[in-house]
Coordinates of C-alpha atoms and ligand atoms in Angstrom, one line a residue:
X266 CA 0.0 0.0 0.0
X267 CA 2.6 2.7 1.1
X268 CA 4.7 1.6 -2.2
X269 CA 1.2 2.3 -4.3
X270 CA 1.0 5.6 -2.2
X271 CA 4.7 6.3 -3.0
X272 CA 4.1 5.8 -6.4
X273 CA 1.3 7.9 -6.5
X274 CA 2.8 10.7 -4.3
X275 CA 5.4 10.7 -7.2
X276 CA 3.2 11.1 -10.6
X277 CA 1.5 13.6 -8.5
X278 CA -1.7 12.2 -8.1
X279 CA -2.0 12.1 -4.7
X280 CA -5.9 12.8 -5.0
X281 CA -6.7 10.3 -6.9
X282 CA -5.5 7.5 -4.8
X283 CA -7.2 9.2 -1.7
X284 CA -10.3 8.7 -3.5
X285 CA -9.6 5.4 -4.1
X286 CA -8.4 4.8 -1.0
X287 CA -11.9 6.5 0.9
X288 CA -14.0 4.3 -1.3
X289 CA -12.2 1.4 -0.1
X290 CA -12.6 2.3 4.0
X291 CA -15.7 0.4 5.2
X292 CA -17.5 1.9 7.2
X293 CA -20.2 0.2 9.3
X294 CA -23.9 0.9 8.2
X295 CA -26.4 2.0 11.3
X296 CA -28.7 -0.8 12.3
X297 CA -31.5 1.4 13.3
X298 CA -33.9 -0.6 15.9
X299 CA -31.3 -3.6 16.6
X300 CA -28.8 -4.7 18.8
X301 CA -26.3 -1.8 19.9
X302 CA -23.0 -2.5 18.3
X303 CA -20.2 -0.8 19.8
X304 CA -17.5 -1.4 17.8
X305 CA -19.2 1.3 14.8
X306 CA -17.5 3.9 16.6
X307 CA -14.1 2.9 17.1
X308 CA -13.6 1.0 13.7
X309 CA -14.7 5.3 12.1
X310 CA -12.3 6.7 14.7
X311 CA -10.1 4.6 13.6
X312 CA -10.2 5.2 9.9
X313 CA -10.2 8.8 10.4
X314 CA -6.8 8.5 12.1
X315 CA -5.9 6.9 9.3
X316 CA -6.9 9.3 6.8
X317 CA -5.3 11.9 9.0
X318 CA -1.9 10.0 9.2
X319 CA -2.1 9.1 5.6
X320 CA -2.4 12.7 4.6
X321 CA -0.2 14.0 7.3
X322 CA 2.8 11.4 4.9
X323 CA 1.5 13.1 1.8
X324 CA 2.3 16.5 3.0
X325 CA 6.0 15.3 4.3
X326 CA 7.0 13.1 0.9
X327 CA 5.8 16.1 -1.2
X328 CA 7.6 18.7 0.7
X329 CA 10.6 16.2 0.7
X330 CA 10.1 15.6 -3.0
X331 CA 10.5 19.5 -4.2
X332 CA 13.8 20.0 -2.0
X333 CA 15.0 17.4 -3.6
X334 CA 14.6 19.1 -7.1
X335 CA 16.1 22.0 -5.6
X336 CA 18.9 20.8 -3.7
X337 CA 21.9 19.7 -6.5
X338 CA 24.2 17.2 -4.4
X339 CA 28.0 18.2 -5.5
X340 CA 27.8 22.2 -5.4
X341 CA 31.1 22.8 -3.1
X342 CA 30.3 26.1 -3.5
X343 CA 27.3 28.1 -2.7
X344 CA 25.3 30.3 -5.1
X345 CA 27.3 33.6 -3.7
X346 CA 30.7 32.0 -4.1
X347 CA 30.3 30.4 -7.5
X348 CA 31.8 31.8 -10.5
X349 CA 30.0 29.5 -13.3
X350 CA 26.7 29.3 -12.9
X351 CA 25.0 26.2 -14.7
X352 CA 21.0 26.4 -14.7
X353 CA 19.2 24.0 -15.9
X354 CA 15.5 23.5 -17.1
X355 CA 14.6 19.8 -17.7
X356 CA 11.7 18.2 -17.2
X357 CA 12.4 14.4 -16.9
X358 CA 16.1 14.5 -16.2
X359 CA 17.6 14.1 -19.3
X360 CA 18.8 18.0 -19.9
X361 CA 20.7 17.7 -16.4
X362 CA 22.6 14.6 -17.4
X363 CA 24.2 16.9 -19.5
X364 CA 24.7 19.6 -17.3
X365 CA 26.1 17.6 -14.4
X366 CA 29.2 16.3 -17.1
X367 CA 29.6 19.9 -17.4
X368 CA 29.7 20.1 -13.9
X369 CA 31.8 17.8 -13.0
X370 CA 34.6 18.8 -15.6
X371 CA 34.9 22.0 -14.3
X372 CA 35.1 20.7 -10.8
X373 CA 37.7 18.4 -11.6
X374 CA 39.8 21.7 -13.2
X375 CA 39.5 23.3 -9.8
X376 CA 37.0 25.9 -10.5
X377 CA 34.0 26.9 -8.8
X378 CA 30.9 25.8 -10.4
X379 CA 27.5 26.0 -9.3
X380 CA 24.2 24.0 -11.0
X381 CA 20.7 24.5 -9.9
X382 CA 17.2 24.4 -11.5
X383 CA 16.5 27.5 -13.7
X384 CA 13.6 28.3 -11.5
X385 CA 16.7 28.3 -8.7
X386 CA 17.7 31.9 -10.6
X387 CA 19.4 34.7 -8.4
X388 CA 21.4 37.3 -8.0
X389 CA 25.5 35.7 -8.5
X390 CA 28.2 38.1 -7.2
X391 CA 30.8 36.1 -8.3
X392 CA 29.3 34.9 -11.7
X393 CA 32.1 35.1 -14.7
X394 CA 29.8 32.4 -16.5
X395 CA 25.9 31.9 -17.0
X396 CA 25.5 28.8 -18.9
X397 CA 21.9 28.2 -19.3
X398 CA 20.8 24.0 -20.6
X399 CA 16.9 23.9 -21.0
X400 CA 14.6 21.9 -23.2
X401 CA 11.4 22.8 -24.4
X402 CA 8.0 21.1 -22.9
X403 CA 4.2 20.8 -24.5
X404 CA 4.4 23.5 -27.2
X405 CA 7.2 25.8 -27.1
X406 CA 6.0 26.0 -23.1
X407 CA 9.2 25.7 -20.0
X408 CA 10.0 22.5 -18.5
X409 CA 8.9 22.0 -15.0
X410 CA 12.2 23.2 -13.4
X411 CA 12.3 26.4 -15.5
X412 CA 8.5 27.6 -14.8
X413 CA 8.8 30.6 -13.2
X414 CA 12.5 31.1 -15.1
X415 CA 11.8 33.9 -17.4
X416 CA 9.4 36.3 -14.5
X417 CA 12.3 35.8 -12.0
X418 CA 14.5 36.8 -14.4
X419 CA 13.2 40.3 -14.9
X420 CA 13.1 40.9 -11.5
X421 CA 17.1 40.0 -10.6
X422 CA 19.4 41.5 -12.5
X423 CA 23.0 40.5 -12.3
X424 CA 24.9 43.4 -10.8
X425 CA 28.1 42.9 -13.1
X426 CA 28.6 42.0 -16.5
X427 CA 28.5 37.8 -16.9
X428 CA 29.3 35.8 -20.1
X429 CA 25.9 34.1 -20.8
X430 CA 25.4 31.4 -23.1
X431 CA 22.0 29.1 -23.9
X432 CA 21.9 25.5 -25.1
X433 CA 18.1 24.1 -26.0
X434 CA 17.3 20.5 -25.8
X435 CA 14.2 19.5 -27.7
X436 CA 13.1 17.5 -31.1
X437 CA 12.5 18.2 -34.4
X438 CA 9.8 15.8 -34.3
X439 CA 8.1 18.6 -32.6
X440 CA 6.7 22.1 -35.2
X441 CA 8.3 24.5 -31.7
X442 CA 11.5 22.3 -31.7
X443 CA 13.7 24.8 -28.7
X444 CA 10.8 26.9 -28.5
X445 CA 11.1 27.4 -24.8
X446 CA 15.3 28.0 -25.4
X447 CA 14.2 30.8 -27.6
X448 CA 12.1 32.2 -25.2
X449 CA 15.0 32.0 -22.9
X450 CA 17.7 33.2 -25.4
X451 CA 16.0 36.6 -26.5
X452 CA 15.3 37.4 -22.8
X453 CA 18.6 37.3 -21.8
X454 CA 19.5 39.3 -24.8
X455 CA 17.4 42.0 -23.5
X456 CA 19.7 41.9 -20.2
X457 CA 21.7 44.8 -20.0
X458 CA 24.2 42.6 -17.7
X459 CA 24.2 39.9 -20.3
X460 CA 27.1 39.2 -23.0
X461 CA 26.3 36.6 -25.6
X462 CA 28.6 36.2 -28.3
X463 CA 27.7 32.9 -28.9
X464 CA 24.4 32.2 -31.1
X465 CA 22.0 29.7 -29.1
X466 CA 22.3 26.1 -30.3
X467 CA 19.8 24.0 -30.7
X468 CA 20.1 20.4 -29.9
X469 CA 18.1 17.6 -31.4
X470 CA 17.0 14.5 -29.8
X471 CA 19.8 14.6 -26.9
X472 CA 22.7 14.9 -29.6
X473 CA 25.7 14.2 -28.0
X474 CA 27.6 15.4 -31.0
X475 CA 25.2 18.7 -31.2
X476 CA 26.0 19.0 -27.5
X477 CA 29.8 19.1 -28.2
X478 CA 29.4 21.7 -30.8
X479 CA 28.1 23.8 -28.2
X480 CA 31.0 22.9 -25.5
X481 CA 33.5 23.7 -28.7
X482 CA 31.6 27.0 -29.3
X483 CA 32.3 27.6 -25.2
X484 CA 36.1 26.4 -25.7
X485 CA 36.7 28.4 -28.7
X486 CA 35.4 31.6 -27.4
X487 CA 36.2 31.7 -23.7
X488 CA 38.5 29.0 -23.7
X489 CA 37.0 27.3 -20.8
X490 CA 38.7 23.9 -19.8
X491 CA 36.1 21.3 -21.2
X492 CA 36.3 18.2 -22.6
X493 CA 34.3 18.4 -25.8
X494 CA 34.4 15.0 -26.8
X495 CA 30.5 13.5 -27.8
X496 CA 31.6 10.4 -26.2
X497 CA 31.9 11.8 -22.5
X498 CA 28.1 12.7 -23.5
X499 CA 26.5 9.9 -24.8
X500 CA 29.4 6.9 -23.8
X501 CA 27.7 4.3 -21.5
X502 CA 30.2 3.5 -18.7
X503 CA 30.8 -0.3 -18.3
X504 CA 32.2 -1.6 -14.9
X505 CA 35.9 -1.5 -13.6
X506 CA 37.7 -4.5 -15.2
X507 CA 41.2 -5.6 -14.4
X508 CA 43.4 -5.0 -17.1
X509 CA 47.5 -5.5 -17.5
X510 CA 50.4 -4.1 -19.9
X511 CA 51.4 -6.5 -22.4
X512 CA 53.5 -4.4 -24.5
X513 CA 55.0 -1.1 -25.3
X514 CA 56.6 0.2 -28.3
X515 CA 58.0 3.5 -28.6
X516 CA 58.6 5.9 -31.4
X517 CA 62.3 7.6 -32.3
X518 CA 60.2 10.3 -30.0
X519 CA 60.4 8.5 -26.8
X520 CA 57.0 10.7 -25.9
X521 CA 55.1 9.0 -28.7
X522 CA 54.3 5.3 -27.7
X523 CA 51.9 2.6 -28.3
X524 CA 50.9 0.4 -25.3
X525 CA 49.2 -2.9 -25.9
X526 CA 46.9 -4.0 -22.9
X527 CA 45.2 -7.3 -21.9
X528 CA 41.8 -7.6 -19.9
X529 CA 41.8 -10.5 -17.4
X530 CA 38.2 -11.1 -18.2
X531 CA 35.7 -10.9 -21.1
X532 CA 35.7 -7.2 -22.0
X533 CA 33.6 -6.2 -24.8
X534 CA 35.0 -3.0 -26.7
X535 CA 35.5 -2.0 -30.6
X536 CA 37.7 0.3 -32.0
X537 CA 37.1 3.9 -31.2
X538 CA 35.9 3.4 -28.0
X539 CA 37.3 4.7 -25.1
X540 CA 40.0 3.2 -22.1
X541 CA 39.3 5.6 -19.4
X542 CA 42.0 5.3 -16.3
X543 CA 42.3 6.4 -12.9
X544 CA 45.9 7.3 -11.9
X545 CA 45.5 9.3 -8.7
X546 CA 43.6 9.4 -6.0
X547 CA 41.3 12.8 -7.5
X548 CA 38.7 10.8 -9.0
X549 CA 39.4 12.3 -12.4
X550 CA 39.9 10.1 -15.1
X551 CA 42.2 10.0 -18.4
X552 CA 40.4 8.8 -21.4
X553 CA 42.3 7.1 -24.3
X554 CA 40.9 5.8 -27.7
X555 CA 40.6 2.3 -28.0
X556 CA 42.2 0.4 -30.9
X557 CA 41.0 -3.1 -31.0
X558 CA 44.0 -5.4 -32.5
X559 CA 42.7 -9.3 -32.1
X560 CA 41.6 -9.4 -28.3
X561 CA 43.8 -6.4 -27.5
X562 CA 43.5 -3.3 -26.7
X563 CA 46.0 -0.5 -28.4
X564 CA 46.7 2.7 -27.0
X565 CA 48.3 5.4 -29.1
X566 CA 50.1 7.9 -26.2
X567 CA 51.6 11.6 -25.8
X568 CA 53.6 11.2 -22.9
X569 CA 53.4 14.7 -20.6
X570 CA 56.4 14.6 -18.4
X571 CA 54.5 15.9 -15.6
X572 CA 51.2 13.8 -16.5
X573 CA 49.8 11.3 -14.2
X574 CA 47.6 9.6 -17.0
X575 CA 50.7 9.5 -19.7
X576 CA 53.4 8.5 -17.6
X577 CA 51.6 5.9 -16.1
X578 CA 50.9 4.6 -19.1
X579 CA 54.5 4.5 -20.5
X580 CA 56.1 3.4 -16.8
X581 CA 54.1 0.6 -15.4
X582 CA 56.3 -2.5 -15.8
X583 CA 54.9 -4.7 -18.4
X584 CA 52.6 -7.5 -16.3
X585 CA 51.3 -4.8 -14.4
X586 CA 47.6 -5.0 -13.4
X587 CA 45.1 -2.0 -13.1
X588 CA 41.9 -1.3 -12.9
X589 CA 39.8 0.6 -15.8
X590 CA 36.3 1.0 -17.3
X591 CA 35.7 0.5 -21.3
X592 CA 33.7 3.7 -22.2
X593 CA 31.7 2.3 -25.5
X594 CA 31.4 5.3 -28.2
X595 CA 29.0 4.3 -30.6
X596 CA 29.2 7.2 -32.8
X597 CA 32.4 6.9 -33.1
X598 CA 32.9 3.4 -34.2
X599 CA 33.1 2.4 -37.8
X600 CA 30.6 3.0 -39.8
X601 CA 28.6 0.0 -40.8
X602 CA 27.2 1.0 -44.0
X603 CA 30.0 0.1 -46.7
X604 CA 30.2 3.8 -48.0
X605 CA 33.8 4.8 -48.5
X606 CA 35.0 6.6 -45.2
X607 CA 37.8 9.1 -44.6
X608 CA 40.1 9.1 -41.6
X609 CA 41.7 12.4 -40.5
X610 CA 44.6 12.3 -37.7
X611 CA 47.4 14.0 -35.9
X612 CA 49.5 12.4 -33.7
X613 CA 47.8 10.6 -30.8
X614 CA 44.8 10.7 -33.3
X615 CA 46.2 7.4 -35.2
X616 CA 44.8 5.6 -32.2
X617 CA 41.5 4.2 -33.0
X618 CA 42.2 4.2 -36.8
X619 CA 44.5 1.0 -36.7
X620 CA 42.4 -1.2 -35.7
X621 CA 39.9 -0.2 -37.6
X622 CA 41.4 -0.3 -40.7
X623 CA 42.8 -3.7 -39.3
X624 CA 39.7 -4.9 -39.6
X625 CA 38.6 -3.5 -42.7
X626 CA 37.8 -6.0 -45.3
X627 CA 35.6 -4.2 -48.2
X628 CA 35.1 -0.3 -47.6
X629 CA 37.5 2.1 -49.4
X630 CA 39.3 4.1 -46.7
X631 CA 41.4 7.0 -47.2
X632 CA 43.6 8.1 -44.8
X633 CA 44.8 11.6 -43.5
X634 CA 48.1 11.7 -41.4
X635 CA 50.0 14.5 -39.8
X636 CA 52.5 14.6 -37.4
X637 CA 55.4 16.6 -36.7
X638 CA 58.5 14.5 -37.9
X639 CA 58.8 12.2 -40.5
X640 CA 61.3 9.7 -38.8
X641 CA 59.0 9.9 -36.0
X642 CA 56.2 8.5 -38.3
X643 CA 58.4 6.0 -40.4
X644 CA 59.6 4.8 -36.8
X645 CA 56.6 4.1 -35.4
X646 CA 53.9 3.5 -38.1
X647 CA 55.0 3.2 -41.6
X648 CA 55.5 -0.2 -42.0
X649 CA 52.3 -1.2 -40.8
X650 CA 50.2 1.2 -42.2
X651 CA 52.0 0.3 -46.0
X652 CA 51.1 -3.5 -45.6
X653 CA 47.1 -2.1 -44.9
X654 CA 47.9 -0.4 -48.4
X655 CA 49.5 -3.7 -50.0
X656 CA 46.6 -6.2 -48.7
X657 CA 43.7 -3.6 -50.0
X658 CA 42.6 -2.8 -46.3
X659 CA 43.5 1.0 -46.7
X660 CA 42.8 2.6 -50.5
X661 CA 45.4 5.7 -49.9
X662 CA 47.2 7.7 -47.4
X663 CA 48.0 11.3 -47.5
X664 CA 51.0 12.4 -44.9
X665 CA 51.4 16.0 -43.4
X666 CA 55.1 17.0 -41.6
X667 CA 54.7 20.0 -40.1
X668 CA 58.3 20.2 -39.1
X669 CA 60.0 18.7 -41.7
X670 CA 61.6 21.1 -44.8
X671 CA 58.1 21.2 -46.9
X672 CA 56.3 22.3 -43.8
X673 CA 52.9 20.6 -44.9
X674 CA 50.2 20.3 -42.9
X675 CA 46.6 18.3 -42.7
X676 CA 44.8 21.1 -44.0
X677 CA 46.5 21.5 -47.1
X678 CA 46.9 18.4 -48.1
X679 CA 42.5 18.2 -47.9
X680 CA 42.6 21.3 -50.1
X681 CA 44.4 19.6 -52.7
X682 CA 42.4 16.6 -52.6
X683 CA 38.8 18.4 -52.0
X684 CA 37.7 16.7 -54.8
X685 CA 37.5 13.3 -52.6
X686 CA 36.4 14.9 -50.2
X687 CA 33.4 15.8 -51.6
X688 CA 33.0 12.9 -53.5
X689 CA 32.8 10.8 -50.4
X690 CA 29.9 13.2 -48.8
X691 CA 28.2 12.8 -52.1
X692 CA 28.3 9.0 -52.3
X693 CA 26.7 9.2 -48.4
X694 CA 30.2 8.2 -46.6
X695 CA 31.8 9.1 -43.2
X696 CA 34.6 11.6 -42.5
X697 CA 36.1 10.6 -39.3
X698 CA 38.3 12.8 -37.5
X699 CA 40.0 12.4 -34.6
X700 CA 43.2 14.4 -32.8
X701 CA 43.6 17.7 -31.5
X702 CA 41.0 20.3 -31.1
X703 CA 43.0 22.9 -33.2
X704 CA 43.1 20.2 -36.2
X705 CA 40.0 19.7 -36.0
X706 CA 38.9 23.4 -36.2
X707 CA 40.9 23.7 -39.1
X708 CA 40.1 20.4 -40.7
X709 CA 36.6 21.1 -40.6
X710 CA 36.8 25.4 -41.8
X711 CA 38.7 23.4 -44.9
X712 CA 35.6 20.9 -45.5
X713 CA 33.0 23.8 -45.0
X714 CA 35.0 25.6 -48.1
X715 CA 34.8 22.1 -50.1
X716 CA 31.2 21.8 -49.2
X717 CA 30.7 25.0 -50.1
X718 CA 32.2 25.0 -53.4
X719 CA 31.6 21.9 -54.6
X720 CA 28.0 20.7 -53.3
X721 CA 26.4 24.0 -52.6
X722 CA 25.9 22.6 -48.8
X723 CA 26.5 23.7 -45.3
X724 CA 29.1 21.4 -43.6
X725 CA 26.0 21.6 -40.8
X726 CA 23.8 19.2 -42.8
X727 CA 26.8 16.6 -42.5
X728 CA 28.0 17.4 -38.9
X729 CA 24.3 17.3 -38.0
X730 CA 23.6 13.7 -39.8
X731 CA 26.3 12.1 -38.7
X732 CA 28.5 12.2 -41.8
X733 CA 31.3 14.4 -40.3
X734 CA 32.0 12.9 -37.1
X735 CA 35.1 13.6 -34.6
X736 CA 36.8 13.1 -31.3
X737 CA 39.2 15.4 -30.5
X738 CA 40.8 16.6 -27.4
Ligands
FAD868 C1 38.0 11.6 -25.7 C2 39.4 11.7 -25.4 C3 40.3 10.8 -26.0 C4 41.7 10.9 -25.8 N1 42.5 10.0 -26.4 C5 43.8 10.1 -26.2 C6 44.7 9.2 -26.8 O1 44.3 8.3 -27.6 N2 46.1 9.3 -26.6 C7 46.6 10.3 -25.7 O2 47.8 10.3 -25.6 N3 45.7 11.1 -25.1 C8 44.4 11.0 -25.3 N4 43.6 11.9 -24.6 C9 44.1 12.8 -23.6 C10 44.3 12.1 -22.3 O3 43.0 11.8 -21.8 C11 45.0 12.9 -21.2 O4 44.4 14.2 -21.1 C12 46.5 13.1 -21.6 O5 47.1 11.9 -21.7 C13 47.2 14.0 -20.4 O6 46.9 13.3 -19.2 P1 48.0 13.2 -18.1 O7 47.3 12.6 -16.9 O8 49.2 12.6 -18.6 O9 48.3 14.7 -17.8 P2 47.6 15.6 -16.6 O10 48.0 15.0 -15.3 O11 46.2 15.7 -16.9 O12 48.3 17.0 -16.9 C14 49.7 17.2 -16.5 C15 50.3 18.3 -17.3 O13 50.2 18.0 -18.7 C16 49.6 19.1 -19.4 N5 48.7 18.6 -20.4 C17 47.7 17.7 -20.3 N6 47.1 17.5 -21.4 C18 47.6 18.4 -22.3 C19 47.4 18.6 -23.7 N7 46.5 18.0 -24.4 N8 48.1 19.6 -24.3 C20 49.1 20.2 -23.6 N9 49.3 20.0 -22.3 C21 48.6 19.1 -21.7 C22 48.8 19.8 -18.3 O14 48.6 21.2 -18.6 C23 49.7 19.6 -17.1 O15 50.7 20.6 -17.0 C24 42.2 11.8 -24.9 C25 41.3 12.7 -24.3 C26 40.0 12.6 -24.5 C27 39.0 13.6 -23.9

């Protein structure tokens, strides 16, 4: 009964299953003329202390209920104190998901975030940073946690200029897809307090790779230290496993190294997913793409001198166990269609492509490479990647060294072959990209010019239908 109540108490229909529950209290019927019976009277006392306790529960789980929605566990620092302020509206959960990775990065970078409801809103001394996450409820209308959002609003100004940027979460299946973010987005415009430089993005259907763009707009302009990788916002974390080094081999640059490591149970991963490790005791975890090579997993490493991640990595004695969670990244895995695909890497970036041009056996796949040194590359990965070449597994490869005498890099080397480029969007294949963030900026400004040129299309359409996809750090 108390679960039903519970249950009830929770959809909000707390009414409903008092009705149901009065109808089901018997209540004696008066025998007029007969015997007295005395126990009428107690067994209706007794039901109306039961009634009295049972709404006396209601009150106390509902109350308890609403703090919970406004009470955030994690905020270290108190709405006064905090100098990024994430609000979020949401109206089953799925916006703060988001929100809480945010969070949680910037936690882990020592800063002082602070995430509440939108409904939450105040005044933020210390705000540098207003990043607003709602989604749009009904038609165009606020989610519960952002109801009384936009009235609050007008009445508590921000004292100081803040840097304020929106994110809406909604579906196109909907005609007022981000309706409510729209709302949002205008009226903070009209806030004299408010800088937006950033155009509101729109997210569709929980996007992880829409959501990125938005983290990479935040990066880009205010160079906040985020992680905008779509697989930290859609990867499903499997359990710790316990994992050992098998084997290490390093490049002529002792800081480039690939690490080969063995699970010592059934793991299932794929290439491009993610090895994410714990080396201190701060809870913050290193992630590393996955290549899968047989039943091992490769690692492609920069080693940072002073790196916790990196050097444990390239120091462990080989036999060395550990402990480590498989992050699967489905977007990022090989496309299963058979359209021709194009890989785009620097450095580190190699480090899912191996294995999946290892396992290649029919699609055409093109390869971008750039790195800094040549002898680093023909050290480290030339002979492998020429035998993919010989046995048909990779079509071509097209190498950028920055620091040699031609002084090439990635970029240029798409603009003189744009022509593939495009041809692989037309024929509905996958640009993959994966490397540094920089790269990738550049990479994609390149592609946009292609698209531009030679289809008449905004590199959006691609980004947006999975076509262009990237994981870059
Ligand atoms: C999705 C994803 C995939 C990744 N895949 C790989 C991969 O395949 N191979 C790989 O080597 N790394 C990869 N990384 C980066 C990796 O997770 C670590 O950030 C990196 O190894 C540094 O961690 P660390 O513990 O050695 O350094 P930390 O202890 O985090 O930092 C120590 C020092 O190194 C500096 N530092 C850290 N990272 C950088 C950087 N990128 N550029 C300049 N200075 C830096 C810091 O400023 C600091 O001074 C990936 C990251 C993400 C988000």
């Amino acid at each position: 009964m108390i679960e039903t109540f519970m249950a009830a108490v929770h959809t909000g229909s707390i009414t409903a299953v008092f009705e149901e529950r009065l109808s089901a209290i018997h209540i004696p019927r008066l025998q007029i003329g007969g015997p007295i019976d005395n126990t009428g009277p107690l067994i209706l006392l007794m039901a109306a202390l039961g009634l009295i306790i049972y709404i006396l529960f209601g009150i106390i789980l509902k109350n308890k209920k609403s703090s919970a929605v406004l009470h955030t566990p994690g905020n270290l620092y108190s709405a006064s104190a905090a100098e990024y302020i994430l609000l979020v509206g949401s109206e089953t959960g799925g916006t703060r998901i988001f929100a809480q990775e945010l969070f949680k990065q910037l936690t882990n970078s020592g800063l002082k975030p602070y995430l509440t409801d939108m409904n939450n809103y105040t005044e933020y001394p210390q705000a540098k940073y207003l990043l607003v996450l709602t989604s749009t409820y009904g038609e165009g209308d606020a989610p519960s946690s952002a109801s009384r959002f936009l009235n609050i609003l007008e009445k508590t100004p921000q004292t100081h200029k803040v840097n304020v940027s929106v994110a809406g979460f909604g579906s196109l299946d909907y005609a007022d897809f981000c309706g409510y973010s729209e709302q949002v987005f205008r009226a903070l415009q009209h806030q004299g307090w408010a800088d937006m430089t950033i155009p509101l993005y729109m997210i569709n259907d929980k996007s992880a790779e829409q959501f990125s763009q938005w983290v990479k707009a935040l990066i880009n302009c205010y160079s906040l230290p985020l992680i905008a990788s779509p697989a930290l916002f859609s990867a499903r974390p499997r359990e710790f496993k316990t994992f050992a080094f098998a084997d290490r081999y390093f490049s002529t640059d002792e800081q480039l190294f690939r690490v080969c490591i063995k699970a010592d149970s059934k793991v299932s991963f794929t290439s491009g997913d993610l090895l994410t490790i714990y080396p201190a005791d701060d809870n913050r975890e290193r992630f590393y793409s996955v290549s899968r090579i047989g039943d091992t997993i490769e690692l492609v490493v920069r080693e940072f001198p002073s790196g916790l991640g990196s050097t444990f990595l390239k120091n462990s004695p080989l036999g060395t166990s550990f402990q480590a969670r498989v992050m699967e990244n489905p977007k990022f895995h090989f496309p299963d269609n058979k359209r021709p695909v194009i890989m785009i890497a620097n450095g580190t970036g190699i480090a899912p492509f191996r294995g999946m041009i290892n396992a290649n056996k029919q699609v055409p796949v093109h390869l971008f490479y750039g790195s800094r040194q040549k002898e680093v590359y023909d050290s480290f990965l030339k002979q492998e990647l020429e035998q993919y070449l010989l046995s048909g597994k990779l079509s071509s490869q097209y190498l950028a060294f920055s620091r040699d005498k031609e002084r090439l890099y990635i970029t240029e080397l798409i603009k003189e072959q744009s022509e593939l480029v495009t041809q692989v969007l037309r024929d509905k294949g996958t640009i993959m990209i994966c490397g540094s963030l920089t790269m990738q900026k550049d990479v994609v400004a390149q592609i946009s010019l292609a698209c531009k040129e030679a289809l008449q299309k905004d590199i959006q359409q691609y980004l947006d239908n999975g076509q262009i996809v990237s994981d870059c750090y």
